[in-house]
Coordinates of C-alpha atoms and ligand atoms in Angstrom, one line a residue:
M3 CA -19.3 31.2 3.7
K4 CA -18.3 34.0 1.4
T5 CA -15.4 33.3 -0.9
E6 CA -13.1 35.6 -2.9
F7 CA -11.6 33.6 -5.6
S8 CA -10.7 35.5 -8.8
L9 CA -12.2 34.5 -12.1
A10 CA -8.8 33.2 -13.2
Q11 CA -8.6 31.0 -10.1
L12 CA -12.2 29.7 -10.7
A13 CA -11.1 28.5 -14.2
D14 CA -9.3 25.7 -12.4
P15 CA -11.9 22.9 -11.9
D16 CA -10.3 22.0 -8.5
I17 CA -10.7 25.6 -7.2
A18 CA -14.2 25.8 -8.7
E19 CA -15.1 22.6 -6.7
A20 CA -13.5 24.0 -3.5
D21 CA -15.4 27.3 -4.0
K22 CA -18.7 25.3 -4.2
I23 CA -17.8 23.4 -1.0
L24 CA -16.7 26.4 0.9
R25 CA -19.9 28.4 0.0
A26 CA -22.0 25.6 1.4
C27 CA -20.5 26.0 4.9
V28 CA -22.5 28.4 7.1
H29 CA -20.0 28.3 10.1
C30 CA -22.6 26.8 12.4
G31 CA -20.0 24.6 14.1
F32 CA -22.3 21.6 14.6
C33 CA -19.5 19.5 13.1
T34 CA -17.1 20.3 16.0
A35 CA -19.1 18.1 18.4
T36 CA -18.4 14.9 16.6
C37 CA -14.8 15.6 15.4
P38 CA -12.4 13.3 17.2
T39 CA -9.5 15.8 17.2
Y40 CA -11.6 18.6 18.5
V41 CA -13.1 16.3 21.2
L42 CA -9.6 15.4 22.3
L43 CA -7.7 18.6 21.8
G44 CA -10.3 21.3 22.1
D45 CA -8.6 23.6 19.6
E46 CA -10.8 25.2 17.0
L47 CA -8.1 24.8 14.4
D48 CA -8.3 21.0 15.1
S49 CA -12.0 21.1 14.2
P50 CA -13.6 20.8 10.8
R51 CA -14.7 24.4 10.8
G52 CA -11.2 25.6 11.8
R53 CA -9.6 23.4 9.1
I54 CA -12.1 24.7 6.5
Y55 CA -11.0 28.3 7.3
L56 CA -7.3 27.3 7.0
I57 CA -7.9 25.6 3.7
K58 CA -10.0 28.6 2.4
E59 CA -7.1 31.0 3.3
M60 CA -4.5 28.8 1.7
L61 CA -6.5 28.3 -1.6
E62 CA -7.8 31.9 -1.9
K63 CA -4.4 33.5 -1.3
D64 CA -2.8 30.9 -3.5
R65 CA 0.2 30.7 -1.3
P66 CA 2.2 27.7 0.0
P67 CA 0.8 26.2 3.1
T68 CA 2.4 27.3 6.4
A69 CA 3.7 24.9 9.0
E70 CA 0.7 25.8 11.1
V71 CA -1.8 24.8 8.4
V72 CA 0.1 21.6 7.7
K73 CA 0.1 20.7 11.4
H74 CA -3.7 21.0 11.7
I75 CA -4.5 19.3 8.4
D76 CA -2.1 16.5 9.2
R77 CA -4.0 15.9 12.5
C78 CA -7.2 15.4 10.6
L79 CA -8.1 11.7 10.4
S80 CA -10.2 12.0 7.3
C81 CA -12.8 10.1 9.4
L82 CA -15.6 12.1 7.8
A83 CA -17.7 12.3 11.0
C84 CA -18.1 16.0 10.2
M85 CA -19.8 15.1 6.9
T86 CA -22.4 13.0 8.7
T87 CA -23.1 15.8 11.2
C88 CA -23.1 18.8 8.8
P89 CA -26.6 19.9 8.1
S90 CA -25.5 21.9 5.1
G91 CA -24.0 19.0 3.1
V92 CA -20.4 20.4 3.1
H93 CA -18.3 17.9 1.2
Y94 CA -15.3 18.1 3.6
M95 CA -13.7 15.0 2.1
H96 CA -13.1 16.6 -1.3
L97 CA -11.8 19.7 0.3
V98 CA -9.3 18.1 2.6
D99 CA -8.2 15.7 -0.2
Q100 CA -7.4 18.8 -2.3
A101 CA -5.6 20.4 0.7
R102 CA -3.4 17.3 1.2
G103 CA -2.4 17.3 -2.5
R104 CA -1.5 21.0 -2.2
I105 CA 0.6 20.4 0.9
E106 CA 2.4 17.5 -0.8
R107 CA 3.1 19.7 -3.8
D108 CA 4.0 23.0 -2.2
F109 CA 5.2 22.4 1.4
S110 CA 8.7 21.3 2.1
R111 CA 8.6 18.9 5.1
P112 CA 11.7 18.1 7.1
L113 CA 13.9 15.5 5.4
A114 CA 13.2 12.6 7.9
E115 CA 9.4 13.2 7.5
R116 CA 9.6 13.3 3.7
A117 CA 11.6 10.1 3.8
L118 CA 9.1 8.4 6.1
R119 CA 6.1 9.4 3.9
A120 CA 7.9 8.3 0.7
I121 CA 8.7 4.9 2.3
L122 CA 5.0 4.5 3.4
G123 CA 3.8 5.4 0.0
L124 CA 6.2 3.0 -1.6
V125 CA 5.8 0.0 0.7
L126 CA 2.2 -0.2 1.8
P127 CA 0.5 -0.5 -1.6
R128 CA 2.9 -3.3 -2.6
P129 CA 2.1 -6.6 -0.9
G130 CA 5.5 -8.1 -1.6
L131 CA 7.4 -5.2 -0.1
F132 CA 4.9 -4.9 2.7
R133 CA 5.3 -8.5 3.7
A134 CA 9.1 -8.1 3.7
S135 CA 8.8 -5.0 5.8
M136 CA 6.5 -6.8 8.3
I137 CA 9.1 -9.5 8.7
M138 CA 11.8 -6.9 9.3
A139 CA 9.6 -5.1 11.8
R140 CA 9.0 -8.3 13.7
L141 CA 12.7 -8.8 14.0
G142 CA 13.1 -5.2 15.2
R143 CA 10.2 -5.3 17.7
P144 CA 12.3 -6.5 20.7
F145 CA 14.4 -3.4 20.3
A146 CA 11.5 -1.0 20.3
S147 CA 11.8 -0.3 24.0
L148 CA 15.4 0.8 23.5
L149 CA 14.2 3.7 21.3
A150 CA 14.2 6.6 23.6
T151 CA 11.3 8.9 22.7
P152 CA 10.2 12.1 24.4
G153 CA 6.7 12.5 25.7
P154 CA 3.7 13.4 23.5
E155 CA 4.7 16.3 21.1
A156 CA 2.8 18.6 18.8
T157 CA 4.4 16.9 15.8
P158 CA 5.6 13.5 16.7
G159 CA 9.3 12.8 15.9
L160 CA 10.7 10.0 13.7
L161 CA 11.6 7.6 16.6
R162 CA 8.1 7.8 18.1
R163 CA 6.7 7.0 14.6
I164 CA 9.1 4.1 14.1
K165 CA 8.1 2.8 17.6
A166 CA 4.4 3.0 16.5
M167 CA 5.1 1.1 13.3
L168 CA 6.9 -1.7 15.2
A169 CA 4.1 -2.0 17.7
L170 CA 1.6 -2.5 14.8
A171 CA 3.6 -5.3 13.2
P172 CA 2.1 -8.8 13.9
T173 CA 4.0 -11.5 15.8
R174 CA 3.5 -13.8 12.8
L175 CA 2.3 -13.6 9.3
P176 CA -0.2 -16.1 7.7
P177 CA 0.7 -17.7 4.4
P178 CA -0.4 -15.7 1.3
G179 CA -3.8 -16.3 -0.1
P180 CA -4.7 -17.1 -3.7
S181 CA -3.2 -15.0 -6.4
G182 CA -4.7 -12.6 -9.0
G183 CA -6.3 -14.5 -11.9
S184 CA -7.9 -17.1 -9.6
V185 CA -11.5 -17.9 -10.2
F186 CA -13.8 -19.6 -7.6
P187 CA -16.8 -21.2 -9.2
A188 CA -20.3 -21.0 -7.7
V189 CA -21.4 -24.0 -5.7
G190 CA -24.7 -25.3 -7.3
E191 CA -26.7 -23.1 -9.6
K192 CA -24.8 -20.0 -10.6
R193 CA -26.6 -16.8 -9.6
G194 CA -24.0 -14.1 -10.2
R195 CA -20.4 -13.2 -10.9
V196 CA -18.3 -10.7 -9.0
A197 CA -14.7 -9.4 -8.7
L198 CA -13.3 -9.3 -5.2
L199 CA -10.7 -6.6 -4.4
Q200 CA -7.6 -8.3 -3.2
G201 CA -6.3 -5.3 -1.3
C202 CA -2.7 -4.7 -0.3
A203 CA -2.1 -4.7 3.5
Q204 CA -5.1 -6.9 4.1
Q205 CA -3.9 -9.7 1.8
V206 CA -0.7 -9.9 3.8
L207 CA -2.1 -9.4 7.3
A208 CA -5.3 -11.3 7.1
P209 CA -6.0 -13.3 3.9
R210 CA -8.6 -15.2 5.9
I211 CA -11.0 -12.2 5.4
N212 CA -11.2 -12.6 1.6
Q213 CA -11.2 -16.4 2.1
A214 CA -14.3 -16.0 4.2
A215 CA -15.9 -13.8 1.6
I216 CA -15.1 -16.3 -1.2
S217 CA -16.6 -19.1 0.9
V218 CA -19.9 -17.2 1.7
L219 CA -20.3 -16.0 -1.9
T220 CA -19.6 -19.3 -3.7
R221 CA -21.7 -21.2 -1.1
H222 CA -24.6 -18.9 -2.2
G223 CA -24.2 -19.4 -5.9
I224 CA -21.9 -16.5 -6.8
E225 CA -18.7 -17.0 -8.9
V226 CA -15.8 -14.9 -7.6
V227 CA -12.8 -13.7 -9.6
L228 CA -9.6 -12.2 -8.3
V229 CA -8.7 -10.0 -11.2
K230 CA -5.2 -10.4 -12.6
D231 CA -3.0 -7.3 -12.5
E232 CA -5.2 -5.5 -10.1
Q233 CA -3.4 -3.0 -7.9
C234 CA -3.8 -1.3 -4.5
C235 CA -6.9 1.0 -4.9
G236 CA -4.8 4.1 -4.2
A237 CA -6.4 5.0 -0.9
L238 CA -3.1 4.9 1.0
T239 CA -1.2 7.3 -1.3
H240 CA -4.3 9.4 -1.8
H241 CA -4.5 10.1 1.9
L242 CA -0.8 11.0 1.9
G243 CA -1.5 13.6 -0.7
Q244 CA 0.5 11.6 -3.3
D245 CA -2.2 12.1 -5.9
S246 CA -0.3 11.1 -9.1
D247 CA 0.4 7.7 -7.6
A248 CA -3.2 7.3 -6.5
L249 CA -4.6 8.3 -9.9
A250 CA -2.2 6.0 -11.7
R251 CA -3.5 3.1 -9.6
A252 CA -7.1 4.1 -10.2
R253 CA -6.6 4.1 -13.9
A254 CA -4.8 0.8 -13.9
N255 CA -7.6 -0.8 -11.9
I256 CA -10.3 0.6 -14.1
R257 CA -8.5 -0.9 -17.2
V258 CA -8.3 -4.4 -15.7
W259 CA -11.8 -4.4 -14.2
Q260 CA -13.3 -3.1 -17.4
K261 CA -11.6 -5.8 -19.4
E262 CA -12.9 -8.4 -16.9
A263 CA -16.4 -7.0 -17.1
E264 CA -16.3 -7.2 -20.9
Q265 CA -14.9 -10.7 -21.1
G266 CA -16.6 -12.5 -18.2
G267 CA -19.3 -10.1 -17.0
L268 CA -19.3 -8.6 -13.5
D269 CA -22.4 -7.9 -11.3
A270 CA -20.2 -6.0 -8.8
I271 CA -16.7 -5.3 -7.6
L272 CA -16.8 -6.3 -3.9
I273 CA -14.6 -4.8 -1.3
T274 CA -14.0 -6.2 2.2
A275 CA -11.9 -3.2 3.4
S276 CA -14.2 -0.2 3.7
G277 CA -11.3 2.3 3.5
C278 CA -10.6 1.0 0.0
G279 CA -14.4 1.0 -0.9
T280 CA -14.8 4.7 -0.1
V281 CA -12.0 5.6 -2.5
I282 CA -13.1 3.3 -5.3
K283 CA -16.6 4.7 -5.0
D284 CA -14.9 8.1 -5.5
Y285 CA -13.0 7.2 -8.6
G286 CA -15.7 8.9 -10.7
F287 CA -15.0 12.1 -8.9
M288 CA -11.2 11.8 -8.8
L289 CA -11.1 11.3 -12.6
R290 CA -13.9 13.6 -13.6
E291 CA -11.6 15.8 -15.6
D292 CA -9.8 13.0 -17.4
R293 CA -11.2 12.8 -20.9
D294 CA -10.4 9.1 -21.4
F295 CA -11.3 7.9 -17.9
A296 CA -14.1 10.0 -16.6
R297 CA -16.9 7.8 -18.0
P298 CA -15.3 4.4 -17.2
A299 CA -14.3 5.6 -13.7
A300 CA -17.9 6.6 -13.0
Q301 CA -19.0 3.1 -14.2
I302 CA -16.5 1.4 -12.0
S303 CA -17.6 3.5 -9.0
A304 CA -21.1 2.4 -9.6
L305 CA -20.1 -1.3 -9.7
A306 CA -18.2 -1.0 -6.4
K307 CA -20.0 -2.4 -3.3
D308 CA -19.0 -3.2 0.2
I309 CA -19.4 -6.9 0.8
T310 CA -22.3 -6.3 3.2
E311 CA -24.2 -4.2 0.6
Y312 CA -24.0 -7.1 -1.8
L313 CA -25.0 -9.7 0.8
G314 CA -27.9 -7.5 1.8
G315 CA -29.5 -8.5 -1.5
I316 CA -29.0 -12.2 -1.1
E317 CA -30.9 -14.5 1.3
L318 CA -28.2 -16.1 3.4
A319 CA -28.8 -19.6 4.7
P320 CA -27.6 -19.8 8.4
T321 CA -26.7 -23.4 9.3
T322 CA -24.4 -23.3 12.3
Q323 CA -25.6 -23.6 15.9
K324 CA -23.4 -21.1 17.7
G325 CA -25.1 -20.5 21.0
D326 CA -25.4 -16.9 22.2
V327 CA -22.4 -15.0 20.9
T328 CA -22.4 -11.3 21.8
V329 CA -20.7 -9.2 19.1
A330 CA -19.7 -5.5 19.6
Y331 CA -20.0 -4.0 16.2
H332 CA -17.4 -1.4 15.5
S333 CA -18.6 0.8 12.7
A334 CA -15.6 1.8 10.7
C335 CA -15.6 5.5 9.8
S336 CA -15.1 4.8 6.1
L337 CA -18.2 2.6 6.2
Q338 CA -20.5 4.7 8.4
H339 CA -19.4 8.2 7.3
G340 CA -17.7 7.6 4.0
Q341 CA -20.2 5.2 2.5
K342 CA -23.2 5.8 4.8
I343 CA -23.6 2.1 5.5
T344 CA -24.7 1.9 9.1
G345 CA -27.5 -0.6 9.9
L346 CA -26.9 -3.2 7.2
P347 CA -23.9 -5.1 8.7
K348 CA -25.6 -5.2 12.1
E349 CA -28.8 -6.5 10.5
L350 CA -26.9 -9.2 8.7
L351 CA -25.2 -10.3 11.9
S352 CA -28.5 -10.3 13.9
K353 CA -30.4 -12.2 11.1
N354 CA -27.7 -14.8 11.2
G355 CA -27.9 -15.5 14.9
F356 CA -25.5 -13.1 16.6
V357 CA -26.4 -10.9 19.6
V358 CA -25.2 -7.5 18.2
K359 CA -24.4 -4.6 20.5
D360 CA -23.8 -1.0 19.5
V361 CA -20.6 0.6 20.9
P362 CA -21.1 3.9 22.8
E363 CA -19.6 6.9 20.9
S364 CA -19.7 4.8 17.8
H365 CA -19.3 7.9 15.6
L366 CA -15.7 8.5 17.0
C367 CA -12.8 7.1 15.0
C368 CA -10.6 4.3 16.6
G369 CA -7.5 6.2 15.5
S370 CA -6.4 3.9 12.7
A371 CA -7.2 6.0 9.6
G372 CA -4.8 4.6 7.0
T373 CA -1.3 5.7 8.1
Y374 CA -2.5 8.0 10.8
N375 CA -1.6 5.6 13.7
I376 CA 2.0 5.7 12.4
L377 CA 2.1 9.5 11.6
Q378 CA 0.2 10.7 14.6
P379 CA 0.7 8.0 17.2
D380 CA -0.2 10.0 20.3
I381 CA -3.6 11.1 19.1
A382 CA -4.2 7.6 17.6
S383 CA -3.5 5.8 20.8
R384 CA -5.7 8.1 22.8
L385 CA -8.6 7.4 20.4
R386 CA -7.8 3.6 20.5
D387 CA -7.9 3.6 24.3
R388 CA -11.2 5.5 24.3
K389 CA -12.7 3.1 21.7
I390 CA -11.6 0.0 23.7
A391 CA -13.0 1.4 26.9
N392 CA -16.4 2.0 25.1
I393 CA -16.3 -1.5 23.6
A394 CA -15.6 -3.0 27.0
T395 CA -18.9 -1.6 28.4
V396 CA -20.9 -4.0 26.2
K397 CA -18.9 -7.0 27.4
P398 CA -18.6 -8.7 24.0
D399 CA -17.4 -12.2 23.2
M400 CA -16.1 -10.8 19.9
I401 CA -15.6 -7.5 18.2
A402 CA -16.6 -7.2 14.5
A403 CA -15.5 -4.6 12.0
G404 CA -15.5 -4.1 8.3
N405 CA -12.0 -2.6 7.8
I406 CA -8.6 -4.2 8.3
G407 CA -7.1 -0.9 9.6
C408 CA -9.6 -0.7 12.5
M409 CA -9.2 -4.4 13.2
V410 CA -5.4 -4.1 13.7
Q411 CA -5.7 -0.9 15.7
I412 CA -8.3 -2.3 18.1
A413 CA -6.7 -5.7 18.4
G414 CA -3.5 -3.9 19.6
G415 CA -5.3 -2.9 22.8
T416 CA -7.6 -5.8 23.8
S417 CA -7.6 -9.6 24.3
V418 CA -11.2 -9.9 22.9
P419 CA -11.0 -11.5 19.4
V420 CA -11.4 -8.9 16.7
V421 CA -12.9 -10.4 13.5
H422 CA -14.3 -9.2 10.2
T423 CA -18.1 -9.1 9.8
I424 CA -17.8 -11.5 6.8
E425 CA -15.9 -14.0 9.0
L426 CA -18.9 -14.2 11.3
L427 CA -21.3 -14.6 8.4
D428 CA -19.1 -17.3 7.0
W429 CA -19.2 -19.1 10.4
A430 CA -23.0 -18.7 10.5
T431 CA -23.4 -20.3 7.1
G432 CA -21.1 -23.3 7.5
G433 CA -17.5 -21.9 7.7
P434 CA -15.0 -22.2 10.6
R435 CA -15.3 -20.3 13.8
P436 CA -13.2 -17.2 13.5
G437 CA -11.0 -15.6 16.2
L438 CA -9.4 -18.8 17.4
N439 CA -5.9 -17.9 16.4
Ligands
LIG681 S1 -21.5 21.7 10.4 FE1 -21.2 22.1 8.2 S2 -22.0 24.1 7.8 FE2 -21.6 24.0 10.0 S3 -19.5 24.7 10.3 FE3 -19.4 22.5 10.1 S4 -19.0 22.2 7.9 FE4 -19.7 24.3 8.1
LIG682 S1 -12.5 14.3 8.9 FE1 -12.7 13.7 11.1 S2 -10.9 14.5 12.1 FE2 -11.1 15.5 10.1 S3 -12.2 17.4 10.5 FE3 -13.7 15.9 9.9 S4 -14.4 14.9 11.9 FE4 -12.5 16.1 12.3

């Protein structure tokens, strides 16, 4: 694609990066076929190619985004299916991330929307606040049906979004897991030492996931540390376009992980929520222009691994007789498109005795996408229903996924237990059967 940035514009490293990405696009449109919003809405401006044009116009003309541009960028799930499909290697993620930052900086959203986004950016990355908000949401849930909301709209209103938030709140919360600073020694001979990302929403909604990871790792000779003073990885605010918050969190994490690596040694930083993993693996890019952090950020990104990537290098020892358990494997977008991890989780499950089924249309997002199911509840619920109908065709006993957002989204529409891949691997190697509560 031909671009027309001035030399002065190209002196800005972000614009230079956008120019490189835009020039790689040859307008072929292959990406439209796998874009969930284009598949649902059929509007070129809700396809990757359409959005790329909108972003190009906005950046080239260096003008504030219009309401039309914002509507179509907001509808993008950042699922990155387009990056998997694109034959020209267009790095759509870095382009749309830049567009979201621009929108946050230069576009004045209606007051209610601004307030909602500010609250999400404030609450979600802080486990204490998030827990309190979940308790309040639980109390408010019985009144959700009283909130009169109009039918599906181009831009959903505040009440519809509040209703979506209430629907996502769990009926009860588990007790908190172990706190930062805890160390879990290896059982038997020590073969390695890793940090395990504590996460923010996940540690409130499902501490059992990291508990399962700790059990599997320590059982196989790996010491696990929950690093003190670690923060939310920044993914949630990054996707809201709140870049200064996301970068501050990235820097804070890099500092504490570096210190841990220097003091105790770290073979890897393991992540059980693939949405977080995709962003931590991108810290090197996000901080490439920061003189003090560029190098350490790249080092931290190189240490970051999804839990299944790390376990792929360890011979697990299955012990439990489970009988035939059919597992529908839901491939989270951040894992399959963001990190290009596709076959490994399924291989691990098969090797450890599960009957693993692929879900039809597995490239399509479930509609979770960070805060998307709150901000775009109509599109999100259509995607969820489609995902659940596809899952039902393989008649599973359980559904496995590697990302808490997908797990909550899918569990909201099915009675089949939805568990994390690591919980199944824990069960196979001596832990409890998951999905019983
Ligand atoms: S598939 Fe790639 S090159 Fe083709 S239009 Fe989409 S982004 Fe551009
Ligand atoms: S990230 Fe997903 S929703 Fe956004 S343009 Fe690409 S395929 Fe479509």
